[in-house]
Each structure stands twice: as C-alpha cells, then as structure tokens.
Coordinates of C-alpha atoms in Angstrom, one line a residue:
Chain A
X1272 CA 69.8 201.5 63.4
X1273 CA 67.3 203.3 65.5
X1274 CA 65.3 202.4 68.6
X1275 CA 61.5 202.3 68.7
X1276 CA 59.9 203.1 72.0
X1277 CA 56.2 202.2 72.4
X1278 CA 54.3 205.0 74.2
X1279 CA 52.0 204.2 77.1
X1280 CA 49.1 206.6 76.8
X1281 CA 45.3 206.9 77.1
X1282 CA 45.0 208.7 73.7
X1283 CA 44.8 212.2 75.4
X1284 CA 47.9 212.0 77.7
X1285 CA 51.2 210.4 77.6
X1286 CA 51.7 208.2 80.7
X1287 CA 54.8 208.6 82.9
X1288 CA 56.0 205.0 82.3
X1289 CA 56.9 206.1 78.7
X1290 CA 59.5 208.5 80.1
X1291 CA 61.3 205.8 82.1
X1292 CA 61.4 203.6 79.0
X1293 CA 62.9 206.5 77.0
X1294 CA 65.7 206.7 79.6
X1295 CA 66.4 203.0 79.3
X1296 CA 66.3 203.2 75.5
X1297 CA 68.8 206.1 75.5
X1298 CA 71.2 203.9 77.3
X1299 CA 71.0 201.4 74.5
X1300 CA 72.3 204.0 72.1
X1301 CA 70.9 205.1 68.7
X1302 CA 68.3 207.4 67.3
X1303 CA 65.1 207.4 69.4
X1304 CA 61.7 207.1 67.8
X1305 CA 58.4 206.8 69.7
X1306 CA 55.3 205.1 68.4
X1307 CA 51.9 206.4 69.6
X1308 CA 49.2 203.9 68.5
X1309 CA 45.7 204.8 69.4
X1310 CA 42.6 206.5 68.2
X1311 CA 42.2 210.3 68.4
X1312 CA 45.7 210.2 70.0
X1313 CA 47.0 213.5 68.5
X1314 CA 47.5 215.1 72.0
X1315 CA 49.5 212.1 73.3
X1316 CA 51.7 212.3 70.1
X1317 CA 52.2 216.0 70.7
X1318 CA 53.3 215.3 74.2
X1319 CA 55.7 212.5 73.0
X1320 CA 57.3 215.0 70.6
X1321 CA 58.2 217.2 73.5
X1322 CA 60.1 214.5 75.4
X1323 CA 63.8 215.2 75.5
X1324 CA 65.9 212.9 73.4
X1325 CA 63.2 211.8 71.0
X1326 CA 63.9 212.5 67.3
X1327 CA 60.7 211.3 65.7
X1328 CA 57.2 210.4 66.7
X1329 CA 55.2 207.9 64.6
X1330 CA 51.4 208.2 65.0
X1331 CA 49.1 205.4 64.1
X1332 CA 45.6 206.8 64.6
X1333 CA 42.9 204.3 63.8
X1334 CA 39.8 202.9 65.5
X1335 CA 41.4 199.4 65.6
X1336 CA 44.1 200.8 68.0
X1337 CA 41.7 202.6 70.4
X1338 CA 42.0 200.2 73.3
X1339 CA 45.4 198.8 72.5
X1340 CA 44.1 195.4 71.7
X1341 CA 47.1 193.1 71.5
X1342 CA 45.9 191.3 68.4
X1343 CA 45.9 194.5 66.4
X1344 CA 48.7 196.6 67.9
X1345 CA 51.2 193.8 67.9
X1346 CA 50.9 193.4 64.1
X1347 CA 51.5 197.1 63.7
X1348 CA 54.6 197.1 66.0
X1349 CA 56.0 194.0 64.4
X1350 CA 55.7 195.6 60.9
X1351 CA 57.4 198.8 62.0
X1352 CA 59.9 197.0 64.3
X1353 CA 61.6 195.2 61.4
X1354 CA 63.5 198.4 60.7
X1355 CA 64.8 198.9 64.2
X1356 CA 67.6 197.5 66.3
X1357 CA 65.5 197.6 69.5
X1358 CA 61.7 197.8 70.2
X1359 CA 61.2 199.0 73.8
X1360 CA 58.1 199.3 75.9
X1361 CA 57.4 200.1 79.5
X1362 CA 56.6 196.9 81.4
X1363 CA 53.0 198.1 82.2
X1364 CA 50.1 195.7 81.8
X1365 CA 49.7 197.1 78.3
X1366 CA 53.4 196.5 77.4
X1367 CA 53.3 193.0 79.0
X1368 CA 50.2 192.2 77.0
X1369 CA 51.4 193.3 73.6
X1370 CA 55.2 192.9 73.4
X1371 CA 55.6 189.1 73.6
X1372 CA 53.3 188.9 70.7
X1373 CA 55.5 191.4 68.8
X1374 CA 58.6 189.2 69.7
X1375 CA 56.9 186.0 68.4
X1376 CA 55.9 187.7 65.2
X1377 CA 59.5 188.8 64.7
X1378 CA 60.7 185.3 65.7
X1379 CA 62.9 186.8 68.5
X1380 CA 63.1 186.6 72.3
X1381 CA 61.7 189.2 74.6
X1382 CA 63.9 190.3 77.4
X1383 CA 61.3 191.2 80.1
X1384 CA 61.2 193.8 82.8
X1385 CA 64.8 195.0 82.6
X1386 CA 66.3 196.9 85.5
X1387 CA 69.7 197.9 84.0
X1388 CA 71.3 198.3 80.5
X1389 CA 74.8 197.0 80.4
X1390 CA 75.3 197.4 76.7
X1391 CA 73.2 197.5 73.5
X1392 CA 72.6 193.7 73.7
X1393 CA 73.1 193.0 77.5
X1394 CA 70.6 193.7 80.2
X1395 CA 69.9 192.9 83.8
X1396 CA 66.6 191.6 84.9
X1397 CA 65.2 190.3 88.2
X1398 CA 64.2 186.6 88.3
X1399 CA 62.6 184.7 91.2
X1400 CA 60.7 187.8 92.1
X1401 CA 63.9 189.8 92.6
X1402 CA 65.7 187.2 94.7
X1403 CA 68.3 186.9 92.0
X1404 CA 69.4 189.2 89.2
X1405 CA 70.1 187.7 85.8
X1406 CA 72.5 189.3 83.3
X1407 CA 71.1 188.3 79.9
X1408 CA 72.6 188.8 76.4
X1409 CA 70.2 188.9 73.5
X1410 CA 71.4 187.0 70.4
X1411 CA 68.7 188.4 68.1
X1412 CA 69.1 191.1 65.5
X1413 CA 66.0 192.9 66.8
X1414 CA 65.8 193.2 70.6
X1415 CA 62.4 193.3 72.1
X1416 CA 62.6 194.7 75.6
X1417 CA 60.2 195.7 78.4
X1418 CA 61.4 198.1 81.0
X1419 CA 60.7 198.1 84.7
X1420 CA 59.8 201.8 85.3
X1421 CA 61.0 202.0 88.9
X1422 CA 64.6 201.1 87.8
X1423 CA 65.1 204.1 85.5
X1424 CA 64.7 207.8 86.0
X1425 CA 62.1 209.6 84.0
X1426 CA 63.3 211.4 80.9
X1427 CA 62.5 215.1 80.8
X1428 CA 58.9 215.5 79.5
X1429 CA 59.8 218.8 77.8
X1430 CA 62.6 220.2 75.9
X1431 CA 62.4 218.0 72.8
X1432 CA 61.0 218.9 69.4
X1433 CA 60.6 215.7 67.5
X1434 CA 59.0 215.5 64.0
X1435 CA 55.6 213.9 64.1
X1436 CA 54.9 211.5 61.2
X1437 CA 51.6 209.6 60.5
X1438 CA 51.6 205.9 59.9
X1439 CA 48.8 204.7 57.7
X1440 CA 49.1 201.0 58.3
X1441 CA 45.9 199.6 60.0
X1442 CA 45.7 196.1 61.3
X1443 CA 42.4 194.9 62.5
X1444 CA 42.6 191.2 63.3
X1445 CA 38.8 191.1 64.0
X1446 CA 39.0 188.4 66.6
X1447 CA 38.8 190.4 69.8
X1448 CA 36.8 193.4 71.0
X1449 CA 36.8 195.8 73.9
X1450 CA 33.7 195.3 76.1
X1451 CA 34.3 197.8 78.9
X1452 CA 36.5 198.8 81.8
X1453 CA 36.2 199.6 85.4
X1454 CA 39.0 201.8 86.6
X1455 CA 39.6 202.2 90.3
X1456 CA 38.1 205.6 91.3
X1457 CA 40.2 205.9 94.4
X1458 CA 41.9 209.2 95.0
X1459 CA 44.9 207.2 96.0
X1460 CA 47.6 206.3 93.5
X1461 CA 48.0 202.8 92.1
X1462 CA 50.1 200.4 94.2
X1463 CA 52.8 199.9 91.5
X1464 CA 53.1 203.6 90.7
X1465 CA 52.8 205.2 94.2
X1466 CA 55.8 206.9 95.7
X1467 CA 54.6 206.0 99.2
X1468 CA 53.0 202.6 100.1
X1469 CA 51.6 201.6 103.5
X1470 CA 50.8 197.9 103.9
X1471 CA 49.1 195.9 106.6
X1472 CA 49.6 192.3 107.6
X1473 CA 48.0 189.7 109.7
X1474 CA 48.7 191.9 112.7
X1475 CA 45.9 194.2 111.5
X1476 CA 43.4 191.7 113.0
X1477 CA 40.6 192.4 110.5
X1478 CA 39.6 194.3 107.4
X1479 CA 38.0 197.2 109.3
X1480 CA 41.3 198.1 110.9
X1481 CA 42.8 198.9 107.5
X1482 CA 40.8 202.1 107.8
X1483 CA 43.7 203.3 110.1
X1484 CA 46.2 202.7 107.3
X1485 CA 43.9 204.5 104.8
X1486 CA 43.9 207.6 107.1
X1487 CA 47.7 207.6 107.0
X1488 CA 47.7 207.0 103.3
X1489 CA 45.4 210.0 102.7
X1490 CA 47.8 212.3 104.5
X1491 CA 50.8 210.9 102.5
X1492 CA 49.2 210.5 99.1
X1493 CA 50.1 206.8 99.6
X1494 CA 48.7 203.6 98.2
X1495 CA 47.5 200.9 100.6
X1496 CA 48.8 197.3 100.2
X1497 CA 48.7 194.1 102.2
X1498 CA 50.7 191.0 102.8
X1499 CA 49.6 187.6 101.5
X1500 CA 48.7 186.6 105.1
X1501 CA 46.3 189.5 105.3
X1502 CA 44.8 188.5 102.0
X1503 CA 44.5 184.9 102.8
X1504 CA 42.9 185.7 106.1
X1505 CA 40.2 187.5 104.1
X1506 CA 40.9 191.0 105.5
X1507 CA 41.3 192.7 102.1
X1508 CA 41.0 191.7 98.4
X1509 CA 43.8 190.0 96.4
X1510 CA 44.6 193.0 94.3
X1511 CA 46.1 194.7 97.3
X1512 CA 48.7 192.0 97.8
X1513 CA 52.3 193.0 97.7
X1514 CA 54.7 190.1 97.3
X1515 CA 56.2 187.4 95.0
X1516 CA 52.8 186.3 93.7
X1517 CA 51.2 189.8 94.0
X1518 CA 52.4 193.2 93.1
X1519 CA 56.0 194.2 93.0
X1520 CA 56.5 197.7 94.4
X1521 CA 59.5 200.0 94.8
X1522 CA 58.3 203.3 96.2
X1523 CA 60.4 206.0 97.9
X1524 CA 58.8 205.0 101.2
X1525 CA 57.3 201.7 102.2
X1526 CA 55.6 201.4 105.6
X1527 CA 55.0 197.8 106.7
X1528 CA 52.5 197.6 109.6
X1529 CA 51.9 194.3 111.5
X1530 CA 53.8 192.4 108.8
X1531 CA 56.2 189.8 110.0
X1532 CA 58.2 189.8 106.7
X1533 CA 57.8 186.4 105.1
X1534 CA 60.1 185.8 102.0
X1535 CA 57.0 186.0 99.9
X1536 CA 56.3 189.6 101.0
X1537 CA 59.9 190.8 101.1
X1538 CA 60.3 189.8 97.5
X1539 CA 57.7 192.3 96.5
X1540 CA 58.9 195.3 98.4
X1541 CA 62.6 195.1 99.3
X1542 CA 63.7 197.4 96.5
X1543 CA 61.8 200.3 98.1
X1544 CA 64.1 203.2 98.9
X1545 CA 63.2 203.6 102.6
X1546 CA 61.4 200.9 104.5
X1547 CA 59.7 201.5 107.8
X1548 CA 58.4 198.5 109.9
X1549 CA 56.0 198.8 112.8
X1550 CA 55.5 195.5 114.6
X1551 CA 55.2 194.5 118.3
X1552 CA 57.4 191.4 117.8
X1553 CA 61.0 192.7 117.8
X1554 CA 62.2 189.4 116.4
X1555 CA 60.1 189.8 113.2
X1556 CA 62.2 189.3 110.0
X1557 CA 60.8 192.5 108.6
X1558 CA 63.2 194.4 110.9
X1559 CA 66.2 192.9 109.1
X1560 CA 65.3 194.9 105.9
X1561 CA 63.8 198.0 107.5
X1562 CA 65.7 201.3 107.6
X1563 CA 63.6 202.4 110.6
X1564 CA 62.0 199.9 112.9
X1565 CA 59.5 200.7 115.6
X1566 CA 58.7 198.0 118.1
X1567 CA 55.2 199.0 119.2
X1568 CA 51.6 198.1 119.3
X1569 CA 50.3 199.1 115.9
X1570 CA 46.9 200.1 117.3
X1571 CA 48.6 202.8 119.2
X1572 CA 51.4 203.7 116.9
X1573 CA 49.5 204.1 113.7
X1574 CA 46.9 206.6 114.9
X1575 CA 49.7 208.5 116.6
X1576 CA 51.6 208.5 113.3
X1577 CA 48.6 209.8 111.5
X1578 CA 48.2 212.7 113.9
X1579 CA 51.9 213.7 113.7
X1580 CA 52.1 213.8 109.9
Chain B
X235 CA 34.6 171.9 74.3
X236 CA 38.2 170.7 74.8
X237 CA 40.3 172.8 77.1
X238 CA 44.1 172.6 77.2
X239 CA 46.1 173.8 80.2
X240 CA 49.9 174.2 80.5
X241 CA 51.8 173.6 83.7
X242 CA 55.4 174.4 84.7
X243 CA 57.5 172.7 87.4
X244 CA 59.1 175.5 89.5
X245 CA 60.7 176.1 92.9
X246 CA 58.1 176.1 95.7
X247 CA 57.1 179.6 96.4
X248 CA 58.0 179.3 100.1
X249 CA 61.6 178.4 99.4
X250 CA 64.3 181.0 99.7
X251 CA 66.3 181.1 96.4
X252 CA 70.1 180.9 96.6
X253 CA 72.5 181.9 93.9
X254 CA 75.3 179.5 93.1
X255 CA 78.7 180.6 94.3
X256 CA 80.1 180.7 90.8
X257 CA 77.2 183.0 89.8
X258 CA 76.2 180.7 86.9
X259 CA 72.6 180.3 88.0
X260 CA 70.4 179.8 91.1
X261 CA 71.0 176.6 93.0
X262 CA 68.1 174.2 92.6
X263 CA 69.8 171.1 94.0
X264 CA 67.6 169.4 96.7
X265 CA 65.1 172.2 96.6
X266 CA 61.4 171.5 97.0
X267 CA 59.7 171.9 93.6
X268 CA 56.0 172.5 93.0
X269 CA 53.4 173.4 90.4
X270 CA 53.8 177.1 89.5
X271 CA 51.0 178.9 91.4
X272 CA 49.6 180.6 88.3
X273 CA 49.4 177.3 86.5
X274 CA 47.6 175.8 89.4
X275 CA 44.9 178.5 89.0
X276 CA 44.8 177.7 85.3
X277 CA 44.1 174.0 86.1
X278 CA 41.4 174.9 88.6
X279 CA 39.7 177.2 86.1
X280 CA 39.7 174.4 83.5
X281 CA 38.3 171.8 86.0
X282 CA 35.6 174.3 87.0
X283 CA 34.6 174.7 83.3
X284 CA 34.4 170.9 83.1
X285 CA 32.3 170.7 86.3
X286 CA 30.0 173.3 84.9
X287 CA 29.5 171.2 81.8
X288 CA 31.2 173.8 79.5
X289 CA 34.3 171.8 79.0
X290 CA 34.2 168.2 77.8
X291 CA 37.9 167.3 78.3
X292 CA 40.8 168.9 80.1
X293 CA 44.3 168.1 78.7
X294 CA 47.4 169.2 80.6
X295 CA 50.8 169.8 79.0
X296 CA 54.2 170.3 80.6
X297 CA 57.6 170.7 79.0
X298 CA 60.8 169.6 80.8
X299 CA 62.7 166.6 82.1
X300 CA 60.9 163.5 83.4
X301 CA 60.5 165.1 86.8
X302 CA 57.8 167.4 85.4
X303 CA 55.5 164.4 85.2
X304 CA 55.0 165.0 88.9
X305 CA 53.3 168.3 88.2
X306 CA 51.2 166.7 85.4
X307 CA 50.1 164.1 88.0
X308 CA 49.2 167.0 90.4
X309 CA 47.1 168.6 87.7
X310 CA 45.4 165.2 87.0
X311 CA 44.7 164.8 90.7
X312 CA 43.0 168.2 90.6
X313 CA 40.7 167.0 87.9
X314 CA 42.4 167.2 84.5
X315 CA 41.7 164.1 82.3
X316 CA 45.0 163.3 80.6
X317 CA 48.5 164.6 80.3
X318 CA 51.2 165.2 77.7
X319 CA 54.9 165.7 78.6
X320 CA 57.2 167.1 76.1
X321 CA 60.6 165.8 77.2
X322 CA 63.4 168.3 77.1
X323 CA 66.6 168.5 79.1
X324 CA 66.7 172.0 80.4
X325 CA 64.0 174.6 80.5
X326 CA 63.7 175.9 76.9
X327 CA 63.2 179.6 76.4
X328 CA 59.7 181.0 76.1
X329 CA 59.7 181.3 72.3
X330 CA 60.7 177.6 72.0
X331 CA 58.1 176.6 74.6
X332 CA 55.5 178.5 72.6
X333 CA 56.6 176.8 69.4
X334 CA 56.3 173.4 71.0
X335 CA 52.9 174.2 72.4
X336 CA 51.7 175.5 69.1
X337 CA 52.4 172.0 67.6
X338 CA 50.6 170.3 70.3
X339 CA 47.6 172.6 69.8
X340 CA 47.6 171.9 66.1
X341 CA 47.2 168.2 66.9
X342 CA 44.8 168.5 69.9
X343 CA 42.7 171.4 68.5
X344 CA 41.4 172.7 71.9
X345 CA 38.9 175.6 71.8
X346 CA 40.3 177.2 74.9
X347 CA 43.9 177.3 76.2
X348 CA 44.4 178.4 79.8
X349 CA 47.9 179.2 81.0
X350 CA 49.5 180.9 84.0
X351 CA 50.4 184.5 83.3
X352 CA 54.0 183.9 84.4
X353 CA 56.2 181.3 86.1
X354 CA 57.7 182.4 89.4
X355 CA 61.2 181.3 88.4
X356 CA 62.0 183.2 85.2
X357 CA 59.2 185.8 85.7
X358 CA 59.0 186.4 82.0
X359 CA 55.2 186.8 81.5
X360 CA 55.4 186.1 77.8
X361 CA 54.7 182.5 76.8
X362 CA 51.0 182.8 76.5
X363 CA 51.2 185.9 74.4
X364 CA 53.8 184.4 72.2
X365 CA 51.7 181.3 71.7
X366 CA 48.7 183.4 70.8
X367 CA 50.8 185.2 68.2
X368 CA 52.1 182.0 66.6
X369 CA 48.6 180.6 66.4
X370 CA 47.1 183.9 65.4
X371 CA 44.6 183.6 68.2
X372 CA 43.1 186.3 70.4
X373 CA 44.3 186.5 74.0
X374 CA 42.9 187.4 77.4
X375 CA 45.9 187.9 79.7
X376 CA 45.9 188.5 83.5
X377 CA 42.4 187.1 83.8
X378 CA 40.3 187.6 86.9
X379 CA 37.1 186.3 85.4
X380 CA 36.4 184.0 82.4
X381 CA 33.0 183.4 81.0
X382 CA 32.3 181.2 77.9
X383 CA 29.1 182.1 76.1
X384 CA 27.8 182.1 72.6
X385 CA 30.9 180.8 71.0
X386 CA 33.0 183.5 72.6
X387 CA 35.0 183.9 75.8
X388 CA 34.6 187.0 77.8
X389 CA 37.7 187.8 79.9
X390 CA 38.0 190.4 82.6
X391 CA 41.6 191.4 82.9
X392 CA 43.6 192.9 85.7
X393 CA 45.2 196.0 84.2
X394 CA 47.1 198.9 85.8
X395 CA 44.5 200.9 87.7
X396 CA 41.5 198.6 87.3
X397 CA 39.8 196.0 85.2
X398 CA 39.2 195.7 81.5
X399 CA 36.8 193.2 79.8
X400 CA 37.4 191.9 76.3
X401 CA 35.4 189.5 74.2
X402 CA 37.4 186.9 72.2
X403 CA 36.5 184.6 69.4
X404 CA 37.2 180.9 70.1
X405 CA 39.7 179.3 70.0
X406 CA 41.4 181.7 72.4
X407 CA 44.2 181.9 74.9
X408 CA 43.7 183.0 78.5
X409 CA 46.4 183.6 81.0
X410 CA 45.5 183.6 84.7
X411 CA 46.0 186.2 87.4
X412 CA 45.7 185.6 91.2
X413 CA 42.1 186.6 91.6
X414 CA 40.7 184.2 89.1
X415 CA 40.0 181.5 91.6
X416 CA 41.3 179.7 94.7
X417 CA 42.6 176.3 93.7
X418 CA 41.3 173.3 95.6
X419 CA 43.5 170.7 97.3
X420 CA 43.7 167.3 95.7
X421 CA 42.0 164.6 97.8
X422 CA 43.8 161.3 98.4
X423 CA 41.4 159.2 96.3
X424 CA 41.9 161.7 93.4
X425 CA 45.7 161.5 93.8
X426 CA 45.4 157.7 93.6
X427 CA 43.1 158.0 90.6
X428 CA 45.5 160.4 88.9
X429 CA 48.2 157.7 88.8
X430 CA 46.1 155.7 86.3
X431 CA 45.2 158.6 84.0
X432 CA 46.9 158.5 80.6
X433 CA 50.1 160.5 80.2
X434 CA 51.8 160.7 76.7
X435 CA 55.5 161.6 76.3
X436 CA 56.7 163.4 73.2
X437 CA 60.0 164.9 72.1
X438 CA 60.6 168.2 70.3
X439 CA 61.7 166.1 67.3
X440 CA 58.3 164.3 67.3
X441 CA 56.8 167.7 67.0
X442 CA 59.3 168.9 64.4
X443 CA 60.5 171.8 66.5
X444 CA 64.1 172.9 66.8
X445 CA 64.7 174.2 70.3
X446 CA 67.0 177.2 69.7
X447 CA 68.6 179.8 72.1
X448 CA 67.8 183.4 71.5
X449 CA 69.5 184.7 74.6
X450 CA 72.5 183.8 76.7
X451 CA 72.5 183.9 80.4
X452 CA 75.8 185.5 81.3
X453 CA 75.5 185.5 85.1
X454 CA 73.2 185.4 88.0
X455 CA 74.0 187.4 91.1
X456 CA 72.2 187.9 94.4
X457 CA 70.4 191.3 94.7
X458 CA 72.1 194.1 96.6
X459 CA 71.8 193.2 100.3
X460 CA 69.7 195.5 102.3
X461 CA 71.4 196.5 105.6
X462 CA 69.2 196.4 108.6
X463 CA 68.7 200.0 109.8
X464 CA 68.0 201.3 113.2
X465 CA 65.2 200.9 115.8
X466 CA 63.5 204.1 116.7
X467 CA 62.1 204.6 120.2
X468 CA 58.9 206.5 119.4
X469 CA 56.6 207.7 116.7
X470 CA 58.0 211.2 117.2
X471 CA 61.5 209.9 116.5
X472 CA 60.3 208.0 113.4
X473 CA 58.6 211.1 111.9
X474 CA 61.7 213.2 112.7
X475 CA 64.0 210.6 110.9
X476 CA 61.8 210.3 107.9
X477 CA 61.7 214.1 107.6
X478 CA 65.3 215.1 108.3
X479 CA 67.4 212.0 107.6
X480 CA 65.6 210.0 104.9
X481 CA 63.9 213.2 103.5
X482 CA 60.9 211.2 102.3
X483 CA 58.2 213.2 104.0

C-alpha cells in the first residue's frame, strides 16, 4: 500500500509545510504519492514532482478546488484515500480544516498533529498543549494523519522526478463559497513559521512599546508575539498570542521580553530550540526554561540589543 | 433560528498538568475542571445571536459522565436555554462524539451549530469538521467573525497568514477561534436561574450509536524537560553567546 500526502500550496507554489509532511510520511514506509488539488495548479504540481522521495503526483485541477474549500476537497481526498494505507497532511490551517472531514467520510479516526513516527501505525502527539506526549496506535485500516511541521525536517525540494498524473474527479458540494481573504502584508514571517520569534509580555507596559520589539524583529527577520497577559491588557491583538490558547511556536530562537513565564505561555513556546529571557525580576519562572537569561530593565536592554545585532 | 452549542468539561487552563507515574495517562484526580475556553466562546456567540434577535433558542449539549452537567449549567448561566447531556463513562473519541452529536442534531434540527475549534485536553481540533462531514453540512472553522444574513452564514476564518471569509448555506457548523468574542461572566442571579432550566439526559443507546475505539492510547509521558541555562551579565555577552555558542544569529 502507498501513502498519499496532501500538498499545501497556493496553486503557483508548493508550501514548505508539504516537505515536512513528506519526511514524516517517509518514516511510515511505503510508496509516496502527493495530491495537488487546486485550480491552475500545474506549477505547484511540477514543484511536487521534484521533491525527493515522491514517486507519483496526482493533480486535481478544477475550479471547485481553487480555494481548498473543505466541503469539496474532502470528498476528493476520501475518494482517492480508499486506496492508500495512510493519508497525510501538514497540520496547517488548511490541513486542520479538511482532514477530519476526510477521516469521518472514511469512518476512521484522525491522529492529529503528530511529532514523531514510531511505526506505521504508532505515533507521538502532544496533548494538553504539549505538557504531555501521548503515544497513540491507530486501529484503522486507513490512517488519517496531520503532521506538526516543526517536528520533522524538510524533505529535499529537488532531486526527485515523479510522474505527474491528472485526476478527473470533480466534487462540488455547492454549499459553500469563497468570499475573500485578507492576508497579512507584513514583511515579517508568520508566527508559526518564523525561525526567530520575539515576544513581549505585561512588562512592556503598553502597545506602543512593542515598536522596540519590532525593530529587533526587523533586524533578525523575526515574527513578533505576545503573552496572554499582554493581550488581556489590551497592548496587542489576540492573533499575536503565543501560548496554550494561542499559537504554538517552536522557532530556532525565541526571545521573551518582560514575560514572567506563566504555564499558559510556556506551553506555547517551550519547544523552541534556544530560549532567551529578558526580565528585571530574577525570580521569574521564565528563567527556568531559558538557555540564556538576562536580568535587566527591558527598556535599556532591548534598544541595546537592537543596536548590537 | 435554533442554535445548538456543544461544550466539553476539561482541566482548567491555569492548572499544571501532571503525568501519572505509570505513564498510563495524565492525572486528573482532584484537579480543577472547567468549561473548555473555546466552548465558552461558542456559548457566548450563540447567546449574542439570541440577544440580537437572530437566534430564537440556544440548546447546549455535552458528552461525558454526570459531572459534565456542571459545564452545561455554566452555559445555561451564560444564557443558553436548555441542556442535553449524553451520558458516557469516559471521554469517547472525536469520531464517536461526532456520531452522537449527529443524532442529536437529527432530532433537534438546529440551523446553526457552534463548537469550540478544539478542546485544550486532547488538542485534536477535529470534532466539528467530522460532524460537518457526517451531516454533509458546510463548515466555517477557526471563526473570528460570524454574520447570519439572507439564509446564509458568513464566517471570517483565522488561517495561516491572515483571514479568509467564506459564505455557507444553512444549516452550517462554525468552530470558534480566540478572537471571535470575549465571553461574559455569569451573574449570580443567572447562575441561580440556570439551576431551574431544563436538562435532558440521554445515552448513546437512546441515540442508537455504538461508541467504538479507533485508536489505542499506549502511553503518556512528560515532555522532555528543559534545563535552565545560564544567566548572562550583559547584552554584549548575550549577543556573543547567541552567535558563537548557540549559533542562532
């Protein structure tokens, strides 16, 4: 049996999260196929065919799949998925939206957001926002899996030469439609995809002071985040929140500024590779997870850091 | 329009989770339990629709042992009209939960179903989508704005990198994200009033659903402990360490 990996793409380019999912799928064993479902998505399919380890690329090119509407794409994936041992997708918002529908249509469970593959049917996944790791065995004939990208290396984007095959099946449920989208036009990377994140907490004092963090972020190509305390205090909007009920991040470098380190926050960032904490309270719990702690007044330390980068 | 909201009893989000010493699961004995934060947002949204005159009735459903009636009462105190508990021993898997809810929805025929996008215990983020598939309904997941107009619901969704808006035919399923609203606190009179609101109890057998296991939990372990690192004395030293020791700059 083969494994079907669902590509994350925007019709013209293949998104990096696909490459992490390919690596996870490789560890499950079996022939690797990639499905590119979209409209005018030939370029993304060509890119998928180059990915090392992929033996076949299926392309479903139809207007109904243009915006990855879950109602339509899930029917396509469930139809194709019947012939596979595993159906694997990155745990992006697209994957999270579509894959549970696929699982229900196939009458199987979904194992969400896996961080390790132990065998073809056994996986590790974080629960309680990463405060515990569950090892789960799937008892279903078809395993529907979403993959946490930060837990797997990216497969090589080049070096493969998979056959590209068109899929004619078009499912248009006709119950939902795309109205529009508003993508952040920031030059900064997304929080969950950034390799460097700098976050501020209640210690920032107000929203204007986040400009200091933005200056550092611009030098490092970093995303800017915040603790729940900073969000609740109204300093910054909710979508910047890193933590158990916000975004879970695991960058190469995480810089926590004026953040005490509540459990809520630690749950969202403690898998970062290197953690730096800047806080004037040397007893702050954040220092117990930080690789490098600087006990200092952030209003002096942060501008100095920006200068010295 | 009738709105149905689902709620889950979970560990309070402020509580530090501990893994049992035999690694069989997390230890929930004597731990403070609460309404799942995303479900609370779902209840608030439904109550606001009722206050705006869009919704005529808000029905709240929870699945679990008798203790989950507490969370149904919390939802009733926030403004829901009546509750349904589906009595099960342990927490069934998402697919079984979706099958149980599908039967309730067949009976209740709500036009809008609002659910939390995920529970903060199992972190699966899947029940709403599974339910939508079983009922062949459209879905608006990770909602930050919900507008009901002209027989449709328009849902603005938090997606990677921004926002996406979709229009869904009714009946539809919406799952909530954090930005959708800020839930109110229940007032004491409303908490008292909630005690007298109707609460039905059903079993999976009543609904004709067989609760089946599709996965097996082999073990639960604590995550790798992070060692506290070192304190640096200055910004210069920090930059030097990040460059030469951690090699992340």
